[in-house]
Coordinates of C-alpha atoms and ligand atoms in Angstrom, one line a residue:
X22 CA -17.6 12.0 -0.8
X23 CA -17.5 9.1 0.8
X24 CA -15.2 7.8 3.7
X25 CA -11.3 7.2 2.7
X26 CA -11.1 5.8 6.6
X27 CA -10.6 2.1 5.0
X28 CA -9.0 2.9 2.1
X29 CA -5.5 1.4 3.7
X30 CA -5.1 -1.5 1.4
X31 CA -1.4 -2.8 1.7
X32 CA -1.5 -4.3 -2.3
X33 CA 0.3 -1.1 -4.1
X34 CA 2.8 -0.4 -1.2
X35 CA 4.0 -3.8 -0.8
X36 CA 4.2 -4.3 -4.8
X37 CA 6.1 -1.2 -5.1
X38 CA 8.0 -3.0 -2.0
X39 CA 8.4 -5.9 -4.0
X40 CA 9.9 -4.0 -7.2
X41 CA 12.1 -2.6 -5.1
X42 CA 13.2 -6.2 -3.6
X43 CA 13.3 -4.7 0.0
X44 CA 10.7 -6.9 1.5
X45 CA 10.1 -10.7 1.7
X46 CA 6.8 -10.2 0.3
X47 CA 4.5 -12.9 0.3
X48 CA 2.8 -13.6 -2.6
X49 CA -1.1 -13.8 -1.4
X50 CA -0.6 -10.8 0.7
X51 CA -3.6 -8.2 2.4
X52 CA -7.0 -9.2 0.9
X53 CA -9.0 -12.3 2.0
X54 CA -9.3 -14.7 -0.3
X55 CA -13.2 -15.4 -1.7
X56 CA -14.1 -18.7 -1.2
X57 CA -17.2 -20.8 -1.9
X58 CA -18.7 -22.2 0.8
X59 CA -21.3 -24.8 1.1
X60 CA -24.2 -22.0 1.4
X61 CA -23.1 -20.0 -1.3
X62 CA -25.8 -21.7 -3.5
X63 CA -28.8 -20.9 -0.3
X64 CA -27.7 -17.1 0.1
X65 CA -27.1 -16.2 -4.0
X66 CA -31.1 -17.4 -3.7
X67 CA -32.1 -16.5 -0.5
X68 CA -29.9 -12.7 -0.6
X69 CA -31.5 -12.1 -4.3
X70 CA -34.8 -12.9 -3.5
X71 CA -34.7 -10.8 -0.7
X72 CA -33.7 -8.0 -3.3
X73 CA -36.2 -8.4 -5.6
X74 CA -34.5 -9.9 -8.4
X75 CA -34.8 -13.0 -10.3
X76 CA -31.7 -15.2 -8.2
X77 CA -31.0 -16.8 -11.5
X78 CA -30.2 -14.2 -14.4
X79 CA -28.7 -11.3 -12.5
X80 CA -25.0 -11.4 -12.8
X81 CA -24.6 -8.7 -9.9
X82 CA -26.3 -11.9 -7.5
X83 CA -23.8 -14.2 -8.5
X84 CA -20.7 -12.0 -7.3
X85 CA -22.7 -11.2 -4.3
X86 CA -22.7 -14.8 -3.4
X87 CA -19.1 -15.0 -3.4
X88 CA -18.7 -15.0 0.6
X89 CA -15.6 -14.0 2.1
X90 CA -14.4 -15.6 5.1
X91 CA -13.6 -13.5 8.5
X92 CA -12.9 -14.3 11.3
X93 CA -15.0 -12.8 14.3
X94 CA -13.6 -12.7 17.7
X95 CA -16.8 -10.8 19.5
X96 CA -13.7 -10.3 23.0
X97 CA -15.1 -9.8 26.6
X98 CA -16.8 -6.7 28.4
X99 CA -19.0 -4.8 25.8
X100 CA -17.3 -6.9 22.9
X101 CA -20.3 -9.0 22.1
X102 CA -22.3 -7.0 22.4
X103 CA -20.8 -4.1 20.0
X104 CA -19.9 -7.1 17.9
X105 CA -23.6 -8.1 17.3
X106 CA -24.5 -4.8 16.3
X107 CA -21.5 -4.8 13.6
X108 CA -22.3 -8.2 12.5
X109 CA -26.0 -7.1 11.8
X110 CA -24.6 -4.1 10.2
X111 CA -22.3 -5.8 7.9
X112 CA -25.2 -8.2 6.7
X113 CA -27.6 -5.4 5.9
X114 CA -25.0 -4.2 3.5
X115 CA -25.4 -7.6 1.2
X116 CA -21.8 -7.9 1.3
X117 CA -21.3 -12.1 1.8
X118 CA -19.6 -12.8 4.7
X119 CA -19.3 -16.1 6.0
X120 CA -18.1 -15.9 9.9
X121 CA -15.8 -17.8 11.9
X122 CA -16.5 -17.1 15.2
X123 CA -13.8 -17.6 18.1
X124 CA -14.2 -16.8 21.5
X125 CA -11.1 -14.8 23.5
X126 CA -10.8 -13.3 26.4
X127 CA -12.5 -13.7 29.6
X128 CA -15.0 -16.2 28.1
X129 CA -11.5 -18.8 27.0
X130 CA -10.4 -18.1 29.9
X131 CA -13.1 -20.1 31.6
X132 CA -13.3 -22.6 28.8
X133 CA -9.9 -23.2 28.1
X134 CA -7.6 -21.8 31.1
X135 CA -5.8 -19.3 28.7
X136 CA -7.4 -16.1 26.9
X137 CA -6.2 -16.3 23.5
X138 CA -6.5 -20.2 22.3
X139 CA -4.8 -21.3 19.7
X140 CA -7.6 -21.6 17.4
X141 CA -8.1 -17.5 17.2
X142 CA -4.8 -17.8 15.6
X143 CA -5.1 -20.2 13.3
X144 CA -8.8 -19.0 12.4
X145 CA -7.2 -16.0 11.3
X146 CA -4.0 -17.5 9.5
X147 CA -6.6 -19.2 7.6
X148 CA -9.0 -16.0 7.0
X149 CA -6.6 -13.1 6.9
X150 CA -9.2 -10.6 8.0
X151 CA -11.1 -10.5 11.3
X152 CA -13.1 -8.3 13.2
X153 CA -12.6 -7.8 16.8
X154 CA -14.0 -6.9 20.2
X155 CA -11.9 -5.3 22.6
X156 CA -10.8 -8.0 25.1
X157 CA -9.9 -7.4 28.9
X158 CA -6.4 -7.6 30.0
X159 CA -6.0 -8.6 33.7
X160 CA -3.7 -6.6 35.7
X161 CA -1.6 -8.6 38.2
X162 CA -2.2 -11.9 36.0
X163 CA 0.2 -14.3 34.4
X164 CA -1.8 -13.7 30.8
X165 CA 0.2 -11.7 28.4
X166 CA -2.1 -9.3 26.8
X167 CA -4.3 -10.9 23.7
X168 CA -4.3 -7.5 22.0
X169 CA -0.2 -7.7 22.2
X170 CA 0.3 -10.9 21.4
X171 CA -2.0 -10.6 18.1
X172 CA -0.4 -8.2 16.8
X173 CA 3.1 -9.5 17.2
X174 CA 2.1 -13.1 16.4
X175 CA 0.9 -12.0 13.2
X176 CA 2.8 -8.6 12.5
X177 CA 0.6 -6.4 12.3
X178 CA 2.7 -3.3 12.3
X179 CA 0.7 -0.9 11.0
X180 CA -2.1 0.6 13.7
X181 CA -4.8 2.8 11.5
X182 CA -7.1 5.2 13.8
X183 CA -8.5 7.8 12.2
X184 CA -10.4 10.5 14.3
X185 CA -12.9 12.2 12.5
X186 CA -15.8 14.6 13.5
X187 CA -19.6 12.7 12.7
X188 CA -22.7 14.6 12.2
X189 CA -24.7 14.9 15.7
X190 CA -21.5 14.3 16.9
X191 CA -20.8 17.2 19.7
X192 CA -17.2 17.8 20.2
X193 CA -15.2 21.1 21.8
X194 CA -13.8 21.4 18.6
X195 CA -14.0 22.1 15.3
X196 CA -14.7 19.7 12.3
X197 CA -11.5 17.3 12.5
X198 CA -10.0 14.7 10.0
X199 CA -6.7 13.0 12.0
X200 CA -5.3 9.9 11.4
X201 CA -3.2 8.3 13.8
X202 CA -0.6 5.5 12.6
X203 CA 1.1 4.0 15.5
X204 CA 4.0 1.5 15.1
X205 CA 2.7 -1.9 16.6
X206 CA 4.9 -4.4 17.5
X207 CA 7.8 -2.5 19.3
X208 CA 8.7 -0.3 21.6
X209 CA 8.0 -0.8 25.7
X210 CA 4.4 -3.2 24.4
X211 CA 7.8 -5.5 22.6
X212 CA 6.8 -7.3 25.8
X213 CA 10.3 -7.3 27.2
X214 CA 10.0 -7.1 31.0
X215 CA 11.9 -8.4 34.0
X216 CA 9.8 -8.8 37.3
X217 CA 10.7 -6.5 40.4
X218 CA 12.9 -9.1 42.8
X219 CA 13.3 -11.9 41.0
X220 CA 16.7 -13.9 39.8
X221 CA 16.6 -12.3 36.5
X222 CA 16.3 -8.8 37.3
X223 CA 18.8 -9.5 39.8
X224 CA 21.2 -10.4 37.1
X225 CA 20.5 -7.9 34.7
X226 CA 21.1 -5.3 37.7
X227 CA 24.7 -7.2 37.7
X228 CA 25.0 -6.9 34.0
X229 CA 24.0 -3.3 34.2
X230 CA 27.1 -2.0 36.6
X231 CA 29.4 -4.4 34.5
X232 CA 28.5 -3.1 31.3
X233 CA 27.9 0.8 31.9
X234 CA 27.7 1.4 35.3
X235 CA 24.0 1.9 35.4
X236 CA 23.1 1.4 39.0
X237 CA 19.5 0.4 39.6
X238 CA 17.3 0.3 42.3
X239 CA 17.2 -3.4 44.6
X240 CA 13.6 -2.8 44.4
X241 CA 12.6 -2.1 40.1
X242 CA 11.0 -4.1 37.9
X243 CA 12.3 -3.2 34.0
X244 CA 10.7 -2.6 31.0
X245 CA 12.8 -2.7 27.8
X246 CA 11.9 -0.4 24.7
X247 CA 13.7 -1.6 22.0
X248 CA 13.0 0.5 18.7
X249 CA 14.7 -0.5 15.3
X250 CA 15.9 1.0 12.2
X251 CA 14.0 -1.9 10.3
X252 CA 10.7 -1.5 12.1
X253 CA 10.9 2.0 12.1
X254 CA 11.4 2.0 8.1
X255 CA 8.2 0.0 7.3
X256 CA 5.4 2.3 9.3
X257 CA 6.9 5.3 8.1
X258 CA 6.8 4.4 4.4
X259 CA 3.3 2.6 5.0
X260 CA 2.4 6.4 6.6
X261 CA 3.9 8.4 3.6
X262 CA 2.0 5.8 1.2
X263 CA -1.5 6.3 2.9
X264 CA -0.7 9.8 3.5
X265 CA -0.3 10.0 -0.3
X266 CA -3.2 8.0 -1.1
X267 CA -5.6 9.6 1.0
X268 CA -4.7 13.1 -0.5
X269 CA -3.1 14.5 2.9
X270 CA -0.5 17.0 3.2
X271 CA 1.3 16.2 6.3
X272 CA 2.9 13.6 8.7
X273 CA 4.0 14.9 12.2
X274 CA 5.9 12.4 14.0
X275 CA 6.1 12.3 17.9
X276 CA 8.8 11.3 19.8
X277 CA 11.2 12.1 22.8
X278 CA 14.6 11.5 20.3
X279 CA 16.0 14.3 23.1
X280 CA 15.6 11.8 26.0
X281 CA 15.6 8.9 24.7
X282 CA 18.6 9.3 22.0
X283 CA 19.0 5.2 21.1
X284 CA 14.9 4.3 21.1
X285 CA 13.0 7.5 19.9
X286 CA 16.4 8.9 18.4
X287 CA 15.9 6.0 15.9
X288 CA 12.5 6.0 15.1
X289 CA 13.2 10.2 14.2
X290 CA 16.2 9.8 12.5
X291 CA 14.6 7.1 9.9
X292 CA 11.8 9.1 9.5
X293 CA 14.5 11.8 8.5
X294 CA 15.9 9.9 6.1
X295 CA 12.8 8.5 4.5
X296 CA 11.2 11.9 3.7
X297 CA 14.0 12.8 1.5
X298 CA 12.9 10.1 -0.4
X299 CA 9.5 11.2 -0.2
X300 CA 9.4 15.1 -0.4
X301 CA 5.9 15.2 -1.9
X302 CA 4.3 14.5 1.7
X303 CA 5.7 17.5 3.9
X304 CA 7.4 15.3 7.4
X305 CA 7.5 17.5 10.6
X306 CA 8.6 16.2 13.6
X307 CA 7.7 17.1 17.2
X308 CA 8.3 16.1 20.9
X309 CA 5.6 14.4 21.9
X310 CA 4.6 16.1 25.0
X311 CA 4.6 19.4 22.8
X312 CA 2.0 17.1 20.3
X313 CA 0.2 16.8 23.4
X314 CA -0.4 20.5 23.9
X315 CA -1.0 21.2 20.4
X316 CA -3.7 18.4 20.1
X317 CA -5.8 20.1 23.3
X318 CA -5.3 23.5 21.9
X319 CA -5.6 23.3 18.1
X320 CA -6.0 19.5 16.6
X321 CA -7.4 21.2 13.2
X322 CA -4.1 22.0 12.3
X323 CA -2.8 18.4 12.0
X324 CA -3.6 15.9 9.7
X325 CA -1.4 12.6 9.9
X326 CA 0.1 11.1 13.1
X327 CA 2.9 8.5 13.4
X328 CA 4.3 7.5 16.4
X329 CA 6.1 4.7 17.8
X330 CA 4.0 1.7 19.7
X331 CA 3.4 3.5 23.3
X332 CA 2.9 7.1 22.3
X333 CA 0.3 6.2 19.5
X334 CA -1.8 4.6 22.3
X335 CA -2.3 7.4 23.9
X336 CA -2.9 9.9 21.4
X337 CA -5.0 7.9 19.7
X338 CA -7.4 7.7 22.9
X339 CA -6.6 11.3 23.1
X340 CA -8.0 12.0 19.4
X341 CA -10.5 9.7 20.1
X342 CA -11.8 11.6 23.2
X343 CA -11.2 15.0 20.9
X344 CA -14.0 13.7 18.0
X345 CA -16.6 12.8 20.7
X346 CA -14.9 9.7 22.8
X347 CA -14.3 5.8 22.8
X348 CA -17.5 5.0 21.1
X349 CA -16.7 6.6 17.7
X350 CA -13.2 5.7 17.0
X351 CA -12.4 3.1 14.3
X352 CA -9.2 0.9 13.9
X353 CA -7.3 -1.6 11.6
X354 CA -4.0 -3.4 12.7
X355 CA -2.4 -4.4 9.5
X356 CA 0.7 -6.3 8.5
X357 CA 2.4 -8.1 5.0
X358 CA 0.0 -11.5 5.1
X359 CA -2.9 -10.1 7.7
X360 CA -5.6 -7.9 8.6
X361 CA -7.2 -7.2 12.2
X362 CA -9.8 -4.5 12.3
X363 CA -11.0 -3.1 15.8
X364 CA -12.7 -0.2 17.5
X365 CA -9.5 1.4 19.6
X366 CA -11.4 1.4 23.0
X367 CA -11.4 -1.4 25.5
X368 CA -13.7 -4.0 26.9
X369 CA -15.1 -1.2 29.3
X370 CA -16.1 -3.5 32.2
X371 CA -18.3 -0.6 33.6
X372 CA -20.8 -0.4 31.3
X373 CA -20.8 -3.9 30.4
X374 CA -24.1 -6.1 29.9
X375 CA -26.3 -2.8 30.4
X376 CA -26.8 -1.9 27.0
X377 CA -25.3 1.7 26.9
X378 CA -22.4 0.9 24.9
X379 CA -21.7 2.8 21.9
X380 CA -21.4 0.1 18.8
X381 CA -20.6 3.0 15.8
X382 CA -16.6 2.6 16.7
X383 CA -16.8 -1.5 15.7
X384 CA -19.0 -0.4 12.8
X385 CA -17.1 1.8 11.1
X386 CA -14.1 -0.5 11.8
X387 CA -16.2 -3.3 10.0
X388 CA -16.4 -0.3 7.0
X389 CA -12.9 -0.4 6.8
X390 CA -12.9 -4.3 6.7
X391 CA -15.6 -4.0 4.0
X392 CA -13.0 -1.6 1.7
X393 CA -10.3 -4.1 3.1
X394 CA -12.1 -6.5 1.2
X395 CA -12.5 -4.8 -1.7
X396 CA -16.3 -4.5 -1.3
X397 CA -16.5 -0.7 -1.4
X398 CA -20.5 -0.8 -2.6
X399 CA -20.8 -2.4 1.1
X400 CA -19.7 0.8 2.9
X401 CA -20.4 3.5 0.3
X402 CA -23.2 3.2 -2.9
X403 CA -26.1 2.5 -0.5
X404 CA -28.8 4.9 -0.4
X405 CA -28.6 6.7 2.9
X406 CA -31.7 5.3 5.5
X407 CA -34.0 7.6 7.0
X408 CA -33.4 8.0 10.6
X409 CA -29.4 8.8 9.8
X410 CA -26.6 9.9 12.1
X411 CA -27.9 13.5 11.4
X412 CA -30.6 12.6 13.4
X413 CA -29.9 10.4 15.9
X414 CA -26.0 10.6 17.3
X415 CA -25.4 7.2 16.4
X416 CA -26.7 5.0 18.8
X417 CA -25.3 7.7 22.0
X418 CA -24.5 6.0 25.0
X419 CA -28.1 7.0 26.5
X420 CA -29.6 3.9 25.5
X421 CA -30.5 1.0 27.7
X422 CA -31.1 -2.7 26.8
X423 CA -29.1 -4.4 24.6
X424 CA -32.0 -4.3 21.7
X425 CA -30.5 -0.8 21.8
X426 CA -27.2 -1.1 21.7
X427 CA -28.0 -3.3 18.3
X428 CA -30.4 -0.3 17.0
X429 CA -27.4 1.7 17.8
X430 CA -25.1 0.0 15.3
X431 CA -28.5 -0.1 12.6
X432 CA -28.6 4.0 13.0
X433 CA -24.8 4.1 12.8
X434 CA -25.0 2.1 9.5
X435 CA -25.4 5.6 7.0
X436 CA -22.1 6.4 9.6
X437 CA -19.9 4.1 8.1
X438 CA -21.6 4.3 4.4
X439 CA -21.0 8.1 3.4
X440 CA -18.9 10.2 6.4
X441 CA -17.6 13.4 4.3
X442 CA -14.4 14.1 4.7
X443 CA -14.7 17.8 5.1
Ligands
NAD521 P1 -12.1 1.4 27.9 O1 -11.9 2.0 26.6 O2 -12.6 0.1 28.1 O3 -13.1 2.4 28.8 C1 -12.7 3.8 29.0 C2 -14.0 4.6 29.2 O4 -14.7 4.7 27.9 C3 -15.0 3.9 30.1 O5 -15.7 4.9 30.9 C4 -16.0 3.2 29.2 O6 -17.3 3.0 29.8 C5 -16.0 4.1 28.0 N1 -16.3 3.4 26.8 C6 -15.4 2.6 26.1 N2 -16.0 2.1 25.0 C7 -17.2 2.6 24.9 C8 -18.3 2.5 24.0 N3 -18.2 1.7 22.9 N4 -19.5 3.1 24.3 C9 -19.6 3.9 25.4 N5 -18.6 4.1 26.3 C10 -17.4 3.5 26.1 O7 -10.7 1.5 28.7 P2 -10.2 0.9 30.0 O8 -11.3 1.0 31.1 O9 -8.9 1.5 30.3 O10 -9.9 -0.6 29.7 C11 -10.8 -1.7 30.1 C12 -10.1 -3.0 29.6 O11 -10.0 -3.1 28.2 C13 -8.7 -3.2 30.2 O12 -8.5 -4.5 30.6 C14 -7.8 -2.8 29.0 O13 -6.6 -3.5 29.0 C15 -8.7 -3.4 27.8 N6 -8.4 -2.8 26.5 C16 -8.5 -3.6 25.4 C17 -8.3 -3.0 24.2 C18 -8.5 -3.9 23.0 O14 -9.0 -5.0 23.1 N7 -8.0 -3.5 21.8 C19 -8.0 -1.7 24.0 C20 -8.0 -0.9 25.2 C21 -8.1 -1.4 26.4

């Protein structure tokens, strides 16, 4: 059976949203839209020809050479390089893709003093899909984080990671199939933050002993984690809709409701009250920390994940590191209008420009662009290639040169085009 990983498409959830009149839907919502560009004529010749077939008379060659605009935003660190490797990836597939390529991160920094420029925006506003690199955030620096800021700019509230065990994969564990969904816009990454000793946190201090008596330290800097009913309400029933697409059983949702009563106490209690409404998906809940322990000792027993922003950070590194680490673990931020797929690691300044990183987790995030897409024969009716995952553990992070790391993402292409599920 082929991978489900991508099947996250928002169209049926938001049009049952729509019949329901809860949401301010927009009307051109989740796919890209196919245009024509000015090379559609060269690659319906040049693509068919390459096939084999006549580039006039096949029908297939014409939809092929429909292109669908993305945008690419390759990021800093190992980002281009992983990115190359998915690009070539993507085009072996046959799937037309016309690229809009926007540089962020370090690289804008240095161009245009600021690491997201406007463009990246708007080239996405414009595409609705893209395919990103991991980009650096400086510690210490006055630049708000690009990841953050993406996915609040363009709500994409719904984080996708599933964790799944690949052939020639090792892992400690046995064969695995999580899937983490991770609220994305709220929560202690909402951004809300008051420096340690300046006017402002000096007034809210003030504001603090007025208003309850909450005495804090000269010294702290603050962090506010605001969590609402109406954020909440929208990841949980975007998790019991994939959930009930995908076929899976279960939803555990993580919090600390017992600590944090008016943050996590929300996000639990409408969970609560969604499951009544959605009894065929079985909704447990557990503390976090108790998530924690039952991920190191026995992850085979869970299936779904949802947590709120900060706690599905984590455990989705943690799942990551529980399938066989960073280099394997796919992602998609999705909202109503847009759609940002990336692998969940980061720019990994260590092994940067050495040619050992691991491009399968970018690849099989461009698989789940490619279903986004609706371009399923892109990810999964391709004959397998020799020379599969089987036998080589997708591209490993042994390799050296960057030649590698691109031979990496051709091995890991049978990866993203036919991953069992079981
Ligand atoms: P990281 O994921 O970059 O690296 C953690 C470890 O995993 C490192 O040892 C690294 O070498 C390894 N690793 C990561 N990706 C790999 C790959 N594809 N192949 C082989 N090994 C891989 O995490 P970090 O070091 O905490 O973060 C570095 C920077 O990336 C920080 O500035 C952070 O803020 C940023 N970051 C960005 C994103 C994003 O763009 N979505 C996500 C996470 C972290």
């Amino acid at each position: 059976m082929n991978v489900e990983i991508g099947d996250h498409r928002l169209a049926p959830f938001e049009e049952r949203a729509r019949e329901r009149n809860e949401y301010a839907v927009p009307e051109t919502v989740g796919m890209s839209l196919p245009s024509f560009p000015k090379t559609a004529f060269e690659s319906f010749v040049f693509d068919s020809q390459a096939r084999g077939t006549s580039g006039w008379l096949d029908p297939a060659a014409i939809v092929e050479a429909v292109n669908h605009l993305v945008t690419l935003v390759p990021g800093d660190g190992i980002g281009p390089e992983v990115a190359d490797a998915a690009r070539l990836v993507v085009e072996a597939t046959g799937v037309g893709i016309e690229w809009d390529v926007q540089p962020a991160g370090a690289e804008a920094i240095e161009r245009d003093g600021t690491p997201l420029p406007p463009e990246v925006l708007e080239s996405i506003r414009r595409s609705r899909v893209a395919l990103k690199g991991p980009i650096t955030t400086p510690v210490g620096t006055g630049f708000r984080s690009v990841n953050v800021t993406l996915r609040q700019e363009l709500d994409l509230f719904a984080a996708v990671r599933p964790s799944r065990s690949l052939p020639g994969v090792a892992s400690r564990h046995p064969p695995l199939d999580l899937v983490v969904i991770r609220e994305n816009t709220e929560d202690l990454y909402w951004g809300i933050e008051f420096e340690r000793g300046t006017p402002q946190t000096a007034l809210l201090r003030e504001q603090l002993i007025a208003l309850a008596r909450y005495e804090l330290p000269r010294d702290a800097g603050v962090t506010v984690k605001p969590i609402s009913i109406s954020g909440t309400r929208r990841i949980v029933r975007f998790a019991f809709d994939f959930a009930r697409r995908g076929g899976r059983k279960r939803i555990t949702v993580g919090h600390k409701a017992n600590i944090m009563k008016f943050s996590d106490g929300v996000f639990l209690a409408t969970a609560l009250e969604e499951a009544e409404a959605n009894r065929d998906v079985e909704l447990e809940e557990m503390q976090v920390d108790e998530l924690a322990m039952w991920l190191a000792w026995e992850p085979e027993t869970m299936d779904v994940l949802l947590l709120p922003n900060l706690y599905g950070d984590l455990v989705s590194d943690l799942c990551a590191g529980l399938t066989g680490g960073p280099g394997i673990a796919p992602g998609a931020n999705l909202g109503w209008e847009y759609a940002v797929f990336e692998p969940v690691h980061g720019s990994a300044p260590d092994i940067a420009g050495k040619g050992l990183a691991n491009p399968t987790a970018i690849v099989l995030s461009s698989a789940m662009l490619l279903r986004h897409l609706n371009e399923p024969t892109g990810v999964g009716d391709r004959p397998r290639r020799k020379n599969t995952c089987q036998d080589d553990p997708v591209g490993g992070t042994g390799v050296s040169g960057r030649a590698e790391v691109v031979e990496g993402g051709r091995a890991a292409l049978p990866v993203a085009s036919g991953i069992p599920r079981s």
